[in-house]
mmCIF file of C-alpha atoms and ligand atoms in Angstrom:
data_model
loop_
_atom_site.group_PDB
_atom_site.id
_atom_site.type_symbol
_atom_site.label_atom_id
_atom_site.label_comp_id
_atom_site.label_asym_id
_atom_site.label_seq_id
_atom_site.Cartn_x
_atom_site.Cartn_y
_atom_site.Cartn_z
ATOM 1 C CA UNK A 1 -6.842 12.821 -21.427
ATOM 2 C CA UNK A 2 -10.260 14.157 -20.414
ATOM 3 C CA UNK A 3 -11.774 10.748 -19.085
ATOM 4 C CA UNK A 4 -11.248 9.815 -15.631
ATOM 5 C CA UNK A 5 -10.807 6.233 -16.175
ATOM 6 C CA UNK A 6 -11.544 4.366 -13.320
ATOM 7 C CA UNK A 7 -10.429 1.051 -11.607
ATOM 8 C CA UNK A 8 -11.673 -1.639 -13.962
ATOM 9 C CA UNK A 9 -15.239 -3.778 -12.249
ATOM 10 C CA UNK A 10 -14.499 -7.217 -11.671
ATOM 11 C CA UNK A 11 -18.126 -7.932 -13.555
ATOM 12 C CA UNK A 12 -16.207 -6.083 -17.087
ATOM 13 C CA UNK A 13 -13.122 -8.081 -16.519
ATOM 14 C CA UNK A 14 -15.091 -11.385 -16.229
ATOM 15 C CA UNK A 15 -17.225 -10.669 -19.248
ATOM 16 C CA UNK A 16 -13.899 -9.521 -21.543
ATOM 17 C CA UNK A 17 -12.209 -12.277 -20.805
ATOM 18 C CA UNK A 18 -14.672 -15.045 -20.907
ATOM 19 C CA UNK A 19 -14.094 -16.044 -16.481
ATOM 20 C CA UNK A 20 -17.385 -17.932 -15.784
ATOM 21 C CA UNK A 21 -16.871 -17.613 -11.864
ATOM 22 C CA UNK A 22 -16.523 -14.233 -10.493
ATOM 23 C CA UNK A 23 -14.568 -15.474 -7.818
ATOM 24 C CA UNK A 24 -11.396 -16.355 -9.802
ATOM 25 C CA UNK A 25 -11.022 -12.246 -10.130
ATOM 26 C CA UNK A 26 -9.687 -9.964 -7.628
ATOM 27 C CA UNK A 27 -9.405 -6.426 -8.007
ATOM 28 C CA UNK A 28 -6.310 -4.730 -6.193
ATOM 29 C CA UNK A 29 -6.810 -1.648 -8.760
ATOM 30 C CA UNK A 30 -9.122 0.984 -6.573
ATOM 31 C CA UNK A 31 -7.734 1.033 -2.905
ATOM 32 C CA UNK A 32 -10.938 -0.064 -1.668
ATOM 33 C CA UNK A 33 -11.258 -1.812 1.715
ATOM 34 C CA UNK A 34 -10.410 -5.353 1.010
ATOM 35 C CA UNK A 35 -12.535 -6.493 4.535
ATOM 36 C CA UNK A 36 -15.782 -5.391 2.890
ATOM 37 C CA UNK A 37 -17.832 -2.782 4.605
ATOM 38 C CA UNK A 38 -17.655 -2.106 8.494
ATOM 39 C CA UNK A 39 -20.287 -4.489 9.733
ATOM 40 C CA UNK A 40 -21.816 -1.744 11.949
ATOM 41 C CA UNK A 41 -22.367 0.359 9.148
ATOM 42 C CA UNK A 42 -24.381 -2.847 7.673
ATOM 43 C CA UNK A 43 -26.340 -3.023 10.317
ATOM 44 C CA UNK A 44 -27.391 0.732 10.319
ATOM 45 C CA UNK A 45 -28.118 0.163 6.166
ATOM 46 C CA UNK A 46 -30.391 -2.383 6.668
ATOM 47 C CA UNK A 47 -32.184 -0.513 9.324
ATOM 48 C CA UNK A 48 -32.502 2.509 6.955
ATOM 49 C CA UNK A 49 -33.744 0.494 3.809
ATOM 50 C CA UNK A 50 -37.595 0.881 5.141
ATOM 51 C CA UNK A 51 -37.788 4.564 5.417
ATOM 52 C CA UNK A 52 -36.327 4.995 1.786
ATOM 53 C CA UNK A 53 -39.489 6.548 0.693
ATOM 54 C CA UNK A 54 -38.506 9.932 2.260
ATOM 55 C CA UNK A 55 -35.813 12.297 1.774
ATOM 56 C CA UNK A 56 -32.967 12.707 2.971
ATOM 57 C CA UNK A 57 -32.221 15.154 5.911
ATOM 58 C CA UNK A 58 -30.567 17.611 3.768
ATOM 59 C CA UNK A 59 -28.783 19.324 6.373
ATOM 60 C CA UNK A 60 -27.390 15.413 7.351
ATOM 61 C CA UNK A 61 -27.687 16.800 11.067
ATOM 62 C CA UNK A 62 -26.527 13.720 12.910
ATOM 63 C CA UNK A 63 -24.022 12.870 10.573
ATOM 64 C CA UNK A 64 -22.329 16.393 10.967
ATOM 65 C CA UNK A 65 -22.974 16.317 14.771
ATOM 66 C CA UNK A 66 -20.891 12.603 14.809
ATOM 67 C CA UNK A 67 -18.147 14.058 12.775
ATOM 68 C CA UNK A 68 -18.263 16.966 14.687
ATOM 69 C CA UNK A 69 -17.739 15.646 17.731
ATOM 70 C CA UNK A 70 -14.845 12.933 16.287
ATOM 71 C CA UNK A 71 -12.671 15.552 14.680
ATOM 72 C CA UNK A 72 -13.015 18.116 17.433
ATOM 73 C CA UNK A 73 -14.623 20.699 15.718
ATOM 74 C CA UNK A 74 -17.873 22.676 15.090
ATOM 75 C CA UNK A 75 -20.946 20.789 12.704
ATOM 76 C CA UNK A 76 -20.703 24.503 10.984
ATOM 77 C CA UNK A 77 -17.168 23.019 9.915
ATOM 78 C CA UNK A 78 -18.570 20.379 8.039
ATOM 79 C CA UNK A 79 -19.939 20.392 4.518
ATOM 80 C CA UNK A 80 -20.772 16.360 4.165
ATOM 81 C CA UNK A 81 -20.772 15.033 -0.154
ATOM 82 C CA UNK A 82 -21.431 12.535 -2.109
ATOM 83 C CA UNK A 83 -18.026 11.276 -1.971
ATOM 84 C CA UNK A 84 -14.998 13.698 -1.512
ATOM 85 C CA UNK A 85 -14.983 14.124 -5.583
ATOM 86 C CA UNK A 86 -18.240 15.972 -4.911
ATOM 87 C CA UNK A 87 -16.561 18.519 -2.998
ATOM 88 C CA UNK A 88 -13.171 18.895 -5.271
ATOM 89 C CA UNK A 89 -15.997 19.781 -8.115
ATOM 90 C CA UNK A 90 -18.073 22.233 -5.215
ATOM 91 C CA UNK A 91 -14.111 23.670 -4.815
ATOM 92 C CA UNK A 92 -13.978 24.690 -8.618
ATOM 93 C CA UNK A 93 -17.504 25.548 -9.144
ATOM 94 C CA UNK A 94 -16.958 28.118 -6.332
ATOM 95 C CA UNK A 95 -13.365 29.278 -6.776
ATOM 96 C CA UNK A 96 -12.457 28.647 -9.903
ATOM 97 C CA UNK A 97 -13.225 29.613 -13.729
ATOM 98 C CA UNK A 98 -11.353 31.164 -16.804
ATOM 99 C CA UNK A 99 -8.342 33.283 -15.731
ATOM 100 C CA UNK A 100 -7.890 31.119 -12.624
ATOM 101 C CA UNK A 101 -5.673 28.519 -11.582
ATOM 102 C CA UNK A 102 -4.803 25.619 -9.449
ATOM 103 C CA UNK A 103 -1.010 24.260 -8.275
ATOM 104 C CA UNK A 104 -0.831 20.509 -7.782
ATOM 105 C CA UNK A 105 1.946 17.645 -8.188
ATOM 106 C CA UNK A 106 2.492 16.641 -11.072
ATOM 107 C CA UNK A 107 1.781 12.861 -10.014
ATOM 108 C CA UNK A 108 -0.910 13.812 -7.291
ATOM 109 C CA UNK A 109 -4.670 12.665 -8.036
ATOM 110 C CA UNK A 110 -5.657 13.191 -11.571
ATOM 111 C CA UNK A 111 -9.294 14.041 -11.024
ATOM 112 C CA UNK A 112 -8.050 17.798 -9.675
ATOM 113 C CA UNK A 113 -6.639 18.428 -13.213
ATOM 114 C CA UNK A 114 -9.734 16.785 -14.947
ATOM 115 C CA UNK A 115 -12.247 19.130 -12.668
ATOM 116 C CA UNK A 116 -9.659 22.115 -13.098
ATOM 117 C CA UNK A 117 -9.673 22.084 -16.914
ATOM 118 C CA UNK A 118 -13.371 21.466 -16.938
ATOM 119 C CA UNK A 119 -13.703 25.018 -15.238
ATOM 120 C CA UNK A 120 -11.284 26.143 -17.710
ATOM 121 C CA UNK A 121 -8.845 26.853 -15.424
ATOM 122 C CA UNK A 122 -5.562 27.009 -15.549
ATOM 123 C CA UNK A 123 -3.532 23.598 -14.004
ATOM 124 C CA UNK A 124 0.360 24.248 -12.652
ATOM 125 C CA UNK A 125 1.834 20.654 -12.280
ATOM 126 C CA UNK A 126 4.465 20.932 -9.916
ATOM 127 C CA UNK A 127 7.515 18.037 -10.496
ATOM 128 C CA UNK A 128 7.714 15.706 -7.254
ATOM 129 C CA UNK A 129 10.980 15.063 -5.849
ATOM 130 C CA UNK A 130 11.502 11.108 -5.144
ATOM 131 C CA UNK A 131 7.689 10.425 -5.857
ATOM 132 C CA UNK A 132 6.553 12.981 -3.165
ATOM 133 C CA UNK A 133 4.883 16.587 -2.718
ATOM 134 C CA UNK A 134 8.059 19.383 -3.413
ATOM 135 C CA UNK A 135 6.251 22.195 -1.180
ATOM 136 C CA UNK A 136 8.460 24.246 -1.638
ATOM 137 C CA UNK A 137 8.474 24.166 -5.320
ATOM 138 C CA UNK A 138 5.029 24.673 -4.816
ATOM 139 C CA UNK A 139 5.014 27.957 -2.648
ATOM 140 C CA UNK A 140 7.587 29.213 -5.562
ATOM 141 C CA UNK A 141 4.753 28.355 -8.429
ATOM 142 C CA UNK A 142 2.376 30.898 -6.596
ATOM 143 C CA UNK A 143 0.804 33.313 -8.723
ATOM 144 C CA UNK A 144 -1.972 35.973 -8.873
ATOM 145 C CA UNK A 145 -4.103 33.311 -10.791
ATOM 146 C CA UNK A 146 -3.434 30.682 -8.434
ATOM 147 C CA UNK A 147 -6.759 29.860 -6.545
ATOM 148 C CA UNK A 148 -6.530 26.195 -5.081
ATOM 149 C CA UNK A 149 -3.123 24.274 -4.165
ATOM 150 C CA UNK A 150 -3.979 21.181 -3.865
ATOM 151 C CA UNK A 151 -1.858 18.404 -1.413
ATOM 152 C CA UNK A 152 -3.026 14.904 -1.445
ATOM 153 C CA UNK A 153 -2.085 13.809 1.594
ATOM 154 C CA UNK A 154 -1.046 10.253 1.352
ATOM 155 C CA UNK A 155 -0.907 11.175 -2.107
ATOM 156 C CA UNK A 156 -2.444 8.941 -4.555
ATOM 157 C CA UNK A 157 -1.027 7.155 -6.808
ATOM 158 C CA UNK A 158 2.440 7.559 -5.143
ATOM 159 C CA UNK A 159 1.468 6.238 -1.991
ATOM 160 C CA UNK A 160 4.106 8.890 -0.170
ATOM 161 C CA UNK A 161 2.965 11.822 2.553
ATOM 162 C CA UNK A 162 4.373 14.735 3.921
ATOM 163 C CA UNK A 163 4.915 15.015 7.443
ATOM 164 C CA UNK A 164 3.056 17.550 9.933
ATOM 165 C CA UNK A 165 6.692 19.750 10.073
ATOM 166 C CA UNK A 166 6.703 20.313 6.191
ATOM 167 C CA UNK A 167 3.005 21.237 6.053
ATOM 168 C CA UNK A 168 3.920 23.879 9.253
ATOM 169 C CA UNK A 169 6.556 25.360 7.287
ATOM 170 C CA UNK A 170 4.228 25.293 4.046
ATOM 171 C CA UNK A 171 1.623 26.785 5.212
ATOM 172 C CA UNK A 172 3.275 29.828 6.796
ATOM 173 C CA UNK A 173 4.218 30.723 4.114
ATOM 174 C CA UNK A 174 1.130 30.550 2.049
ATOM 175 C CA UNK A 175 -0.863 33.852 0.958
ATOM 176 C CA UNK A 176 -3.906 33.654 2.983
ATOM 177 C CA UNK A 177 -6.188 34.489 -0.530
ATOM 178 C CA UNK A 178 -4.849 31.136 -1.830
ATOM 179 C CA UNK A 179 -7.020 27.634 -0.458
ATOM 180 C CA UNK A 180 -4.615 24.901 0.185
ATOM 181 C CA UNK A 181 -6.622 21.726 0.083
ATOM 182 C CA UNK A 182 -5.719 18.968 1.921
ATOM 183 C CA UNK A 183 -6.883 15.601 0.076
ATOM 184 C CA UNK A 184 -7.238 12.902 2.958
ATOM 185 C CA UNK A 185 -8.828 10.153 1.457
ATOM 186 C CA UNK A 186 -6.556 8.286 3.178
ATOM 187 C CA UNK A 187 -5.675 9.232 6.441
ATOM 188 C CA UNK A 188 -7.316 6.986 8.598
ATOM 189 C CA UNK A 189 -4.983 4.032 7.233
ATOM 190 C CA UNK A 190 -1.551 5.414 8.775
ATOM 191 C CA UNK A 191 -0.740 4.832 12.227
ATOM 192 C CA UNK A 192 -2.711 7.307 14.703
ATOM 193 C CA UNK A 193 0.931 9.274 15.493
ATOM 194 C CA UNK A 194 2.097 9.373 11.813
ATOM 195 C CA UNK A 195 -1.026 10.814 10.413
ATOM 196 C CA UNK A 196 -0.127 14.719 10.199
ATOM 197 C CA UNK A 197 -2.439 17.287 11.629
ATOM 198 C CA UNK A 198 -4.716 19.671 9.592
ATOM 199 C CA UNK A 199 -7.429 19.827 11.812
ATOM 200 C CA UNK A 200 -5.876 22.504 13.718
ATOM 201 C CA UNK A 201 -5.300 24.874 11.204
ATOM 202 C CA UNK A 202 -9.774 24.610 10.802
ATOM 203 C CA UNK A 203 -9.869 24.281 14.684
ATOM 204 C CA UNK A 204 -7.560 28.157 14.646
ATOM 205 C CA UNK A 205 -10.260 29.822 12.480
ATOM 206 C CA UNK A 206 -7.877 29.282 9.694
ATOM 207 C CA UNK A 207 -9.779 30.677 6.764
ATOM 208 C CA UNK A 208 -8.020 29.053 3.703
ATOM 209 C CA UNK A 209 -8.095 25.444 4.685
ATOM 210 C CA UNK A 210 -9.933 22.789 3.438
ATOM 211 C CA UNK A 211 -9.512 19.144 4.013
ATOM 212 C CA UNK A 212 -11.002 16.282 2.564
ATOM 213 C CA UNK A 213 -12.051 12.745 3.306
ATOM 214 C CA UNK A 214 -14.039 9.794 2.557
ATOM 215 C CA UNK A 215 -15.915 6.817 3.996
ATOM 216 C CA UNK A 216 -14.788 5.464 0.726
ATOM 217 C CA UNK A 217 -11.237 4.251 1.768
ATOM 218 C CA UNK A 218 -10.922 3.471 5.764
ATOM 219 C CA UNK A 219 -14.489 2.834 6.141
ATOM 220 C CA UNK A 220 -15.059 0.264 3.117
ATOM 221 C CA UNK A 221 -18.312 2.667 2.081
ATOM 222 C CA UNK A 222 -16.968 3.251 -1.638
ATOM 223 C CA UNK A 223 -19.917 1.894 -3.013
ATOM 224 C CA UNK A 224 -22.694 4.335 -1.296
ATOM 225 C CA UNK A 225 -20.638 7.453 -2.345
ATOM 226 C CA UNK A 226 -20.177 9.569 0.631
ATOM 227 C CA UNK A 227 -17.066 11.649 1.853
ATOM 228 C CA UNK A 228 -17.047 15.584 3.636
ATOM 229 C CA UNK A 229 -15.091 18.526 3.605
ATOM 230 C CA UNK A 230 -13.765 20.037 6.855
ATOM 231 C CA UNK A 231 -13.416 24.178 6.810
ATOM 232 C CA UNK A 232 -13.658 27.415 7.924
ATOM 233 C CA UNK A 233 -17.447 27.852 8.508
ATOM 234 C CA UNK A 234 -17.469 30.893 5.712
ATOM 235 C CA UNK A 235 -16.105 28.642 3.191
ATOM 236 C CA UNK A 236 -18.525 25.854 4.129
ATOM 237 C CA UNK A 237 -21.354 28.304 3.466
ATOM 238 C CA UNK A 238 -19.735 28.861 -0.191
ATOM 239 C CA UNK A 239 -19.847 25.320 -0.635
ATOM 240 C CA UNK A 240 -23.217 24.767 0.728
ATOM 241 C CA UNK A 241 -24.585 27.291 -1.443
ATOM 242 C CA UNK A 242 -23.892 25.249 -4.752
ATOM 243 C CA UNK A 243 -24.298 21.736 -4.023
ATOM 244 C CA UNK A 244 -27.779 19.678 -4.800
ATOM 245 C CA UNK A 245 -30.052 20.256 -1.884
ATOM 246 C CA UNK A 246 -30.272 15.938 -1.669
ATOM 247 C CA UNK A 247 -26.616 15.683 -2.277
ATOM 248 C CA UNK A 248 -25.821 12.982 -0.300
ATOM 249 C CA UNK A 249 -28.283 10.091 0.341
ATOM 250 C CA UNK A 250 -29.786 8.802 3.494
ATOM 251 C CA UNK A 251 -28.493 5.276 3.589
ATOM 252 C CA UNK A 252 -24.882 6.463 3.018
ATOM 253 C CA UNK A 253 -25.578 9.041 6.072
ATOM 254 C CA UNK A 254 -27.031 6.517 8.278
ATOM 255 C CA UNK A 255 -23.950 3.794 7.572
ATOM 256 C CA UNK A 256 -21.351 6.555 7.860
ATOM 257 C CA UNK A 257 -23.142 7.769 11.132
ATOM 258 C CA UNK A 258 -22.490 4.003 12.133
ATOM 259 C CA UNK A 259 -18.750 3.100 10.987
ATOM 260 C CA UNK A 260 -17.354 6.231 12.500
ATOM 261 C CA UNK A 261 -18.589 4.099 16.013
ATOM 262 C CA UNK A 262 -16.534 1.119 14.566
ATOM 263 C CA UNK A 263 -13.134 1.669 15.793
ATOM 264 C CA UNK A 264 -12.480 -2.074 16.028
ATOM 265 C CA UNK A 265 -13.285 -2.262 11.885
ATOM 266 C CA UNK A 266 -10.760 1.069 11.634
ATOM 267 C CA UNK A 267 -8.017 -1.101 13.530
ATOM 268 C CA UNK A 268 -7.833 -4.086 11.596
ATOM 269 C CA UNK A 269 -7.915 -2.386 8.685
ATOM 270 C CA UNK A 270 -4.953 -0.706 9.968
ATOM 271 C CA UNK A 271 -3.846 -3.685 10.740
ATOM 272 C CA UNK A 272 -4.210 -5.320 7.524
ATOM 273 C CA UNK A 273 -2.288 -2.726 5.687
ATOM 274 C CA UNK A 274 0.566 -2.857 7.283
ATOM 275 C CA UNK A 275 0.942 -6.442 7.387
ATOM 276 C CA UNK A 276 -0.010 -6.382 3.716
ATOM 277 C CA UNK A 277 2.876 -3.903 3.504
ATOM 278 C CA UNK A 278 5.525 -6.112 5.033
ATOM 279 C CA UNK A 279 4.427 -8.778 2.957
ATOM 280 C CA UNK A 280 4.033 -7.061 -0.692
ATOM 281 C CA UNK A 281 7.421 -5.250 -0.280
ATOM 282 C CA UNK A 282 9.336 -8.234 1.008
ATOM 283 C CA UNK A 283 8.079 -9.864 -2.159
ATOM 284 C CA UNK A 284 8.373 -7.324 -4.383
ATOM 285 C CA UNK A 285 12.303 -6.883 -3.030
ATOM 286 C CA UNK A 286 12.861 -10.417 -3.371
ATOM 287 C CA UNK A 287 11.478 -10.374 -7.377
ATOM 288 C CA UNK A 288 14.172 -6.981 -7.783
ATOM 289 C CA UNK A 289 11.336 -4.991 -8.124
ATOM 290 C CA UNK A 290 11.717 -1.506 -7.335
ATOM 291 C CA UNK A 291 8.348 -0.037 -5.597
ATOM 292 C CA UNK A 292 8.262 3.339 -4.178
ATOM 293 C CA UNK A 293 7.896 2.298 0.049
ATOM 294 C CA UNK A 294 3.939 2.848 0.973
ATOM 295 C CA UNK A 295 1.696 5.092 3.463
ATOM 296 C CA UNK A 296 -1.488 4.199 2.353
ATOM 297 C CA UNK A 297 -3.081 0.949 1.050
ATOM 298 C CA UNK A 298 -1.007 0.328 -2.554
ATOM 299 C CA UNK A 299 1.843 0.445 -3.548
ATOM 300 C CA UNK A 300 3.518 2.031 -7.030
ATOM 301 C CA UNK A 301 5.282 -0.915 -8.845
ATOM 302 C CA UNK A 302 7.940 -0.318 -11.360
ATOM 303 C CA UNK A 303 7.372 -3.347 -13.478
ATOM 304 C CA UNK A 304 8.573 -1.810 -16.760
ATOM 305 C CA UNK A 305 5.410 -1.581 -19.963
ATOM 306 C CA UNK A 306 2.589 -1.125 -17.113
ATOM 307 C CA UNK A 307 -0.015 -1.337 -19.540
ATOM 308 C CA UNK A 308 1.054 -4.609 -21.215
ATOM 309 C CA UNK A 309 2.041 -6.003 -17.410
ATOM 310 C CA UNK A 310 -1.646 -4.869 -16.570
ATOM 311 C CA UNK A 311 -3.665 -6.693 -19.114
ATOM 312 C CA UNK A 312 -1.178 -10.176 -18.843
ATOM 313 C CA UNK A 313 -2.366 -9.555 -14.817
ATOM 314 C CA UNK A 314 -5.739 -9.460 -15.765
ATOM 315 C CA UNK A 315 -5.648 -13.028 -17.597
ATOM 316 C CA UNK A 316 -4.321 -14.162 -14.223
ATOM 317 C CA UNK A 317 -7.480 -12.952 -13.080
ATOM 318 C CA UNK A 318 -6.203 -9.730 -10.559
ATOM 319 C CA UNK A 319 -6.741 -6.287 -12.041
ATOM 320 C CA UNK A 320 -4.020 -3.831 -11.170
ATOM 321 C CA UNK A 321 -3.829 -0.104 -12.107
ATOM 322 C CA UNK A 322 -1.546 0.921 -15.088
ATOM 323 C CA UNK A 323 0.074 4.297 -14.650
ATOM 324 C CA UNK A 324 0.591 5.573 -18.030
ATOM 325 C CA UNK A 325 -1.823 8.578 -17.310
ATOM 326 C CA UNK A 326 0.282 9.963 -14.872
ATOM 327 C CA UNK A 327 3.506 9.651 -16.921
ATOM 328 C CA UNK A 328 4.625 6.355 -15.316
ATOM 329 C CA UNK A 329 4.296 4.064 -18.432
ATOM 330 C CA UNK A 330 6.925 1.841 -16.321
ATOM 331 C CA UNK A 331 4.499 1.169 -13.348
ATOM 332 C CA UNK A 332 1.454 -0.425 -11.997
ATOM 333 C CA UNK A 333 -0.480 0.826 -8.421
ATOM 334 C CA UNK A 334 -1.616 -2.533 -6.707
ATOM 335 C CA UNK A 335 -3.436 -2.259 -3.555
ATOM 336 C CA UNK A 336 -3.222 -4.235 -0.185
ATOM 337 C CA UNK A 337 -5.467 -6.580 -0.419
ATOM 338 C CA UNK A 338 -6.366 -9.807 2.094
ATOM 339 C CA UNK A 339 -3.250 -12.269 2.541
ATOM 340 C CA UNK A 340 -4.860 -14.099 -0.106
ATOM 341 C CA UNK A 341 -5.200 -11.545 -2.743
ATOM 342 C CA UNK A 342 -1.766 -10.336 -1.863
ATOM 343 C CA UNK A 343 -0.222 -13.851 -2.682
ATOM 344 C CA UNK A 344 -2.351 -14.402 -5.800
ATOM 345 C CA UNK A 345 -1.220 -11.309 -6.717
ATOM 346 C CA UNK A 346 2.848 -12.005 -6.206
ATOM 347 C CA UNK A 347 2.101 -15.624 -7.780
ATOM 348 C CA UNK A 348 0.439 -13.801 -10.853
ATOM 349 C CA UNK A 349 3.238 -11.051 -11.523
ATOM 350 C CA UNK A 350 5.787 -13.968 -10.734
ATOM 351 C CA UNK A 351 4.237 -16.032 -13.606
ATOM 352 C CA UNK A 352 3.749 -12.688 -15.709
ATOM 353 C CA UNK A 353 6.958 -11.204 -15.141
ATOM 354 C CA UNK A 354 8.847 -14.504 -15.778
ATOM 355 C CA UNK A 355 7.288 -15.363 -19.087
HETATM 356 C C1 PLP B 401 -10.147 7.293 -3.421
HETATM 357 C C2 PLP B 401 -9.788 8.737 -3.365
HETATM 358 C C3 PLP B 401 -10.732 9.683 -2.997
HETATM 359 C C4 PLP B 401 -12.103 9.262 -2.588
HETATM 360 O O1 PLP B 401 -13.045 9.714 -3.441
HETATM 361 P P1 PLP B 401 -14.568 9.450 -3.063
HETATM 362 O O2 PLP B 401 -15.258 10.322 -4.034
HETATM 363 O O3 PLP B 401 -14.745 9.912 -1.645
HETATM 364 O O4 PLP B 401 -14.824 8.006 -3.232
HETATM 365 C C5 PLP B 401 -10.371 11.009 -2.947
HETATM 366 N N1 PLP B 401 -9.111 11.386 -3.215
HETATM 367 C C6 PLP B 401 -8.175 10.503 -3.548
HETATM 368 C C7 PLP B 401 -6.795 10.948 -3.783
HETATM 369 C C8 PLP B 401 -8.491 9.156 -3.643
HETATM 370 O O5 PLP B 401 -7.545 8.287 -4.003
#
């Protein structure tokens, strides 16, 4: 596989299949926000739209300064990207090459392996144990060519995390030449006192952390492509030094600048996760579905033949996410949706599942 292939547009879907209203699609296949974008970042988009003839501030001052101040540490900390997948690629161009490798799970995010490989490096896939990060199976797959561990922290497309305790243990025992980078693209979505702590390690000088996350996820900003990485100010510098002077645009920095303000939007996202969670899993138990239990927004499905489960879904109109590329051929990811996408969702795999 050297194609990321993506979550499929609701626009392709309609056209393959011949839907003449867009409306009778929903897509529950990219873990996007399903409340649409915070409304304060609209507002701040709009606003932006009539300066578009100048460039960007390419040192996105404000938007460092806001993150700085949210996260509790320094704007020198912050490098921010055109979406976190900007800064896994800044990660490899930097760090890695021929001769040099990278530890991740081996049902973590595929896009490290696909970035790894493209930098001819070396990728050690390290077996999860019940569909979650084996650290310590990780610390023992160490070598001297090992550059980048990767943690993807809740880990996509498992939907499981590892608590703050684990990562303590993990990461004193880490050589400090290795970068262990924490993949946070979700975060934001867990309760405020489950989501572990990472910051600390970059707040302690910590030189060999870096974290990622994204306005793509939390803040319903997918679309404008714009994420940052959190790290030792050194390593920053290293990243700074090879990204595209523009790389990230002004409208995304304005809106980002904006939804980190929007608390309330945060919330009821929150909100609507976990009471898409209750929902989805009571469903799922009541169909005898197994489904490994969530931390982020989706949920892995073991419907048995994902793929064929996955197109009869889509003539129901609601893309899901086969699995087959990470070695689950038995399994769709569906994400939490509204309450109405989640029950046209159980209605559809009902009807699919039953024929
Ligand atoms: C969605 C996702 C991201 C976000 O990528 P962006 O480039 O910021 O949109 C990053 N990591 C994981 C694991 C994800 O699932």
């Amino acid at each position: 596989m050297r194609f990321y292939e993506p979550g499929k547009p609701i626009e392709e879907v309609a056209r393959e299949l011949g839907f003449d209203c867009l409306d009778d699609i929903i897509k529950v296949a990219s873990n996007e926000n399903a409340l649409g974008p915070s409304p304060l970042a609209l507002k701040a988009i709009k606003n932006s739209a009539k300066n578009m003839h100048r460039y960007p501030d390419g040192d996105a001052y404000y938007l460092k300064r806001a993150l700085a101040e949210k996260l509790d540490v320094t704007p020198s900390q912050i490098l921010p990207v055109n979406g976190s997948n900007e800064a896994i690629v800044l990660l490899a161009h930097v760090f890695l090459g021929p001769g040099k490798g990278i530890i991740m799970a081996d049902r973590a995010f595929v896009v490290y392996k696909l970035i790894a490989l493209s930098y001819q490096s070396n990728v050690t896939a390290v077996v999860m144990k019940d569909f979650t990060h084996d650290l310590d199976a990780m610390l023992e797959a160490i070598t001297d060519e090992t550059r980048i561990i990767f943690i993807c922290n809740p880990n996509n497309p498992t939907s499981t995390m590892v608590d703050s305790k684990a990562i303590d243990r993990f990461m004193k025992n880490v050589p400090d030449n290795v970068i262990v980078c924490f993949d946070e693209a979700y975060i934001e979505l867990m309760p405020v006192e489950k989501q572990p702590d990472t910051l600390k390690y970059v707040r302690d000088n910590n030189k060999n952390v870096v974290i990622l996350r994204t306005f793509s996820k939390s803040y319903g900003l997918a679309g404008l492509r714009i994420g940052y990485a959190i790290a030792h100010e050194d390593c920053i510098n290293l990243l700074n030094r090879v990204r595209q002077p523009f790389n990230v645009n002004a409208m995304a920095m304005s809106a980002a600048v904006a939804a980190l303000d929007d608390d309330k939007y945060v919330e009821r996202t929150r909100k609507l996760v976990s009471r898409g969670i209750v929902y989805m899993t009571a469903q799922l138990k009541e169909m005898g579905l197994d489904y490994v239990p969530p931390s982020a927004n989706f949920i892995l499905v073991k419907t048995g033949k994902g793929r064929e489960v996955f197109s009869a879904l889509q003539k129901e109109g609601v893309i899901v996410r086969p699995m087959d590329i990470y070695g689950l051929p038995d399994y769709v990811r569906i994400t939490i949706g509204t309450s109405s996408e989640n029950k046209k969702t159980i209605n559809a795999m009902k009807s699919v599942l039953h024929k």
